[in-house]
Amino acid sequence: MSLHMIKLCVGVSEVEWLETRAASGQPLVVHTRMTPKRAAEIEDGGSLYWVIKGSIACRQPIVDITTLGEGKESRCEITLEPRVIRTAPMARRPFQGWRYFEPKDAPADIDTLDAGEAPDELVRQLRELGAW
């Protein structure tokens, strides 16, 4: 089972910003100071879950984790797929850096949620707003 990461998306107020950036087709590279010790588990199908304005809003699959440099000069680059997958909103308190995120704790992708008896138009509008 793969392991995920969770990170604050600082300075971004809407998922659309990430989607616009992803539309270029270029992989997104996230720079961090520390390399995850469990990188092999994360690269085996893990995703980076983004917290936007106090709520997990979306995820991007992780393609590669690379450590550059050595010693105090080292840093980590996390390469993400240019695909943004919206998730069911889940409140998260602020934290620094990134955290490991177990699959059992991760919110479901919006596309996989069952709408139940809700009218199709209402479900479509809620999904567009990121509320479903």
CSV table of C-alpha atoms in Angstrom, one decimal:
chain,number,residue,atom,x,y,z
A,1,MET,CA,0.0,0.0,0.0
A,2,SER,CA,1.4,3.4,-1.0
A,3,LEU,CA,2.0,6.3,1.4
A,4,HIS,CA,0.9,9.8,0.7
A,5,MET,CA,2.1,13.3,1.8
A,6,ILE,CA,0.1,16.3,2.8
A,7,LYS,CA,1.3,19.9,2.4
A,8,LEU,CA,-0.2,23.4,2.8
A,9,CYS,CA,-0.6,25.3,-0.5
A,10,VAL,CA,0.4,28.7,0.8
A,11,GLY,CA,-0.8,31.8,-1.0
A,12,VAL,CA,-3.4,29.9,-3.1
A,13,SER,CA,-7.1,30.5,-2.4
A,14,GLU,CA,-8.6,28.1,-5.0
A,15,VAL,CA,-8.0,24.8,-6.6
A,16,GLU,CA,-8.3,26.5,-10.0
A,17,TRP,CA,-4.9,28.0,-9.6
A,18,LEU,CA,-3.3,24.6,-9.4
A,19,GLU,CA,-5.5,23.4,-12.3
A,20,THR,CA,-4.4,26.3,-14.5
A,21,ARG,CA,-0.8,25.6,-13.7
A,22,ALA,CA,-1.2,21.9,-14.4
A,23,ALA,CA,-2.9,22.7,-17.8
A,24,SER,CA,0.5,23.6,-19.2
A,25,GLY,CA,1.3,19.8,-19.1
A,26,GLN,CA,4.6,20.4,-17.3
A,27,PRO,CA,5.2,18.4,-14.2
A,28,LEU,CA,5.1,20.5,-11.0
A,29,VAL,CA,8.3,20.3,-8.9
A,30,VAL,CA,7.9,21.1,-5.2
A,31,HIS,CA,11.1,22.0,-3.3
A,32,THR,CA,11.6,21.0,0.3
A,33,ARG,CA,14.6,21.0,2.6
A,34,MET,CA,14.3,17.5,3.9
A,35,THR,CA,14.0,14.3,1.9
A,36,PRO,CA,11.3,11.9,3.1
A,37,LYS,CA,12.8,8.9,4.8
A,38,ARG,CA,9.9,6.8,3.4
A,39,ALA,CA,10.3,8.0,-0.1
A,40,ALA,CA,10.2,4.5,-1.6
A,41,GLU,CA,6.7,4.0,-0.2
A,42,ILE,CA,5.5,7.4,-1.5
A,43,GLU,CA,6.9,6.8,-5.0
A,44,ASP,CA,5.0,3.5,-5.1
A,45,GLY,CA,1.7,5.2,-6.1
A,46,GLY,CA,1.5,8.0,-3.5
A,47,SER,CA,0.0,11.5,-3.9
A,48,LEU,CA,0.6,14.9,-2.5
A,49,TYR,CA,-2.6,16.2,-0.9
A,50,TRP,CA,-2.9,20.0,-0.9
A,51,VAL,CA,-4.5,21.9,1.9
A,52,ILE,CA,-6.0,25.1,0.5
A,53,LYS,CA,-7.6,27.6,2.9
A,54,GLY,CA,-7.9,25.2,5.8
A,55,SER,CA,-9.3,22.2,3.9
A,56,ILE,CA,-7.8,19.4,1.8
A,57,ALA,CA,-9.1,20.2,-1.6
A,58,CYS,CA,-7.2,18.1,-4.1
A,59,ARG,CA,-4.2,15.8,-4.7
A,60,GLN,CA,-1.5,15.3,-7.4
A,61,PRO,CA,0.1,11.9,-7.9
A,62,ILE,CA,3.9,11.9,-7.1
A,63,VAL,CA,6.1,10.8,-9.9
A,64,ASP,CA,9.6,11.1,-8.4
A,65,ILE,CA,11.5,12.2,-5.2
A,66,THR,CA,15.0,13.3,-5.8
A,67,THR,CA,17.7,14.6,-3.3
A,68,LEU,CA,20.1,17.2,-4.7
A,69,GLY,CA,23.4,18.1,-3.1
A,70,GLU,CA,24.9,16.8,0.1
A,71,GLY,CA,25.1,17.8,3.8
A,72,LYS,CA,23.8,21.3,4.7
A,73,GLU,CA,23.5,22.1,1.0
A,74,SER,CA,21.1,19.2,0.3
A,75,ARG,CA,17.4,19.7,-0.7
A,76,CYS,CA,14.6,17.6,-2.1
A,77,GLU,CA,12.6,17.9,-5.2
A,78,ILE,CA,9.2,16.2,-5.4
A,79,THR,CA,7.9,15.9,-9.0
A,80,LEU,CA,4.1,15.7,-9.4
A,81,GLU,CA,2.0,14.7,-12.3
A,82,PRO,CA,0.4,17.7,-14.1
A,83,ARG,CA,-3.0,16.3,-13.2
A,84,VAL,CA,-5.0,17.7,-10.3
A,85,ILE,CA,-7.6,15.4,-8.8
A,86,ARG,CA,-10.2,17.1,-6.6
A,87,THR,CA,-11.0,15.4,-3.3
A,88,ALA,CA,-13.9,15.5,-0.9
A,89,PRO,CA,-13.2,18.6,1.4
A,90,MET,CA,-11.6,17.7,4.7
A,91,ALA,CA,-10.7,20.3,7.3
A,92,ARG,CA,-7.0,20.5,8.4
A,93,ARG,CA,-5.3,22.8,10.8
A,94,PRO,CA,-2.2,24.7,9.7
A,95,PHE,CA,1.2,22.9,10.1
A,96,GLN,CA,4.7,23.6,8.8
A,97,GLY,CA,6.4,21.6,6.1
A,98,TRP,CA,4.8,18.4,5.0
A,99,ARG,CA,3.5,15.3,6.8
A,100,TYR,CA,3.0,11.6,5.9
A,101,PHE,CA,-0.6,10.8,5.1
A,102,GLU,CA,-1.9,7.3,5.5
A,103,PRO,CA,-4.3,6.0,2.8
A,104,LYS,CA,-6.9,5.2,5.4
A,105,ASP,CA,-7.0,8.9,6.4
A,106,ALA,CA,-7.1,10.3,2.9
A,107,PRO,CA,-10.4,11.8,1.6
A,108,ALA,CA,-12.1,10.2,-1.4
A,109,ASP,CA,-11.7,11.6,-4.9
A,110,ILE,CA,-14.8,13.6,-5.8
A,111,ASP,CA,-15.3,11.5,-9.0
A,112,THR,CA,-15.7,8.3,-6.9
A,113,LEU,CA,-18.2,9.7,-4.5
A,114,ASP,CA,-21.8,8.5,-4.8
A,115,ALA,CA,-24.3,11.3,-5.2
A,116,GLY,CA,-27.1,9.3,-3.8
A,117,GLU,CA,-30.6,10.8,-4.4
A,118,ALA,CA,-29.4,14.3,-5.1
A,119,PRO,CA,-30.4,15.9,-8.4
A,120,ASP,CA,-27.7,15.7,-11.1
A,121,GLU,CA,-27.7,19.5,-11.6
A,122,LEU,CA,-27.1,20.1,-7.8
A,123,VAL,CA,-24.3,17.5,-7.8
A,124,ARG,CA,-22.7,19.1,-10.8
A,125,GLN,CA,-22.8,22.6,-9.2
A,126,LEU,CA,-21.4,21.3,-5.8
A,127,ARG,CA,-18.6,19.5,-7.6
A,128,GLU,CA,-17.7,22.6,-9.6
A,129,LEU,CA,-17.5,24.5,-6.3
A,130,GLY,CA,-15.4,21.8,-4.8
A,131,ALA,CA,-17.9,21.1,-2.1
A,132,TRP,CA,-18.7,17.5,-3.1
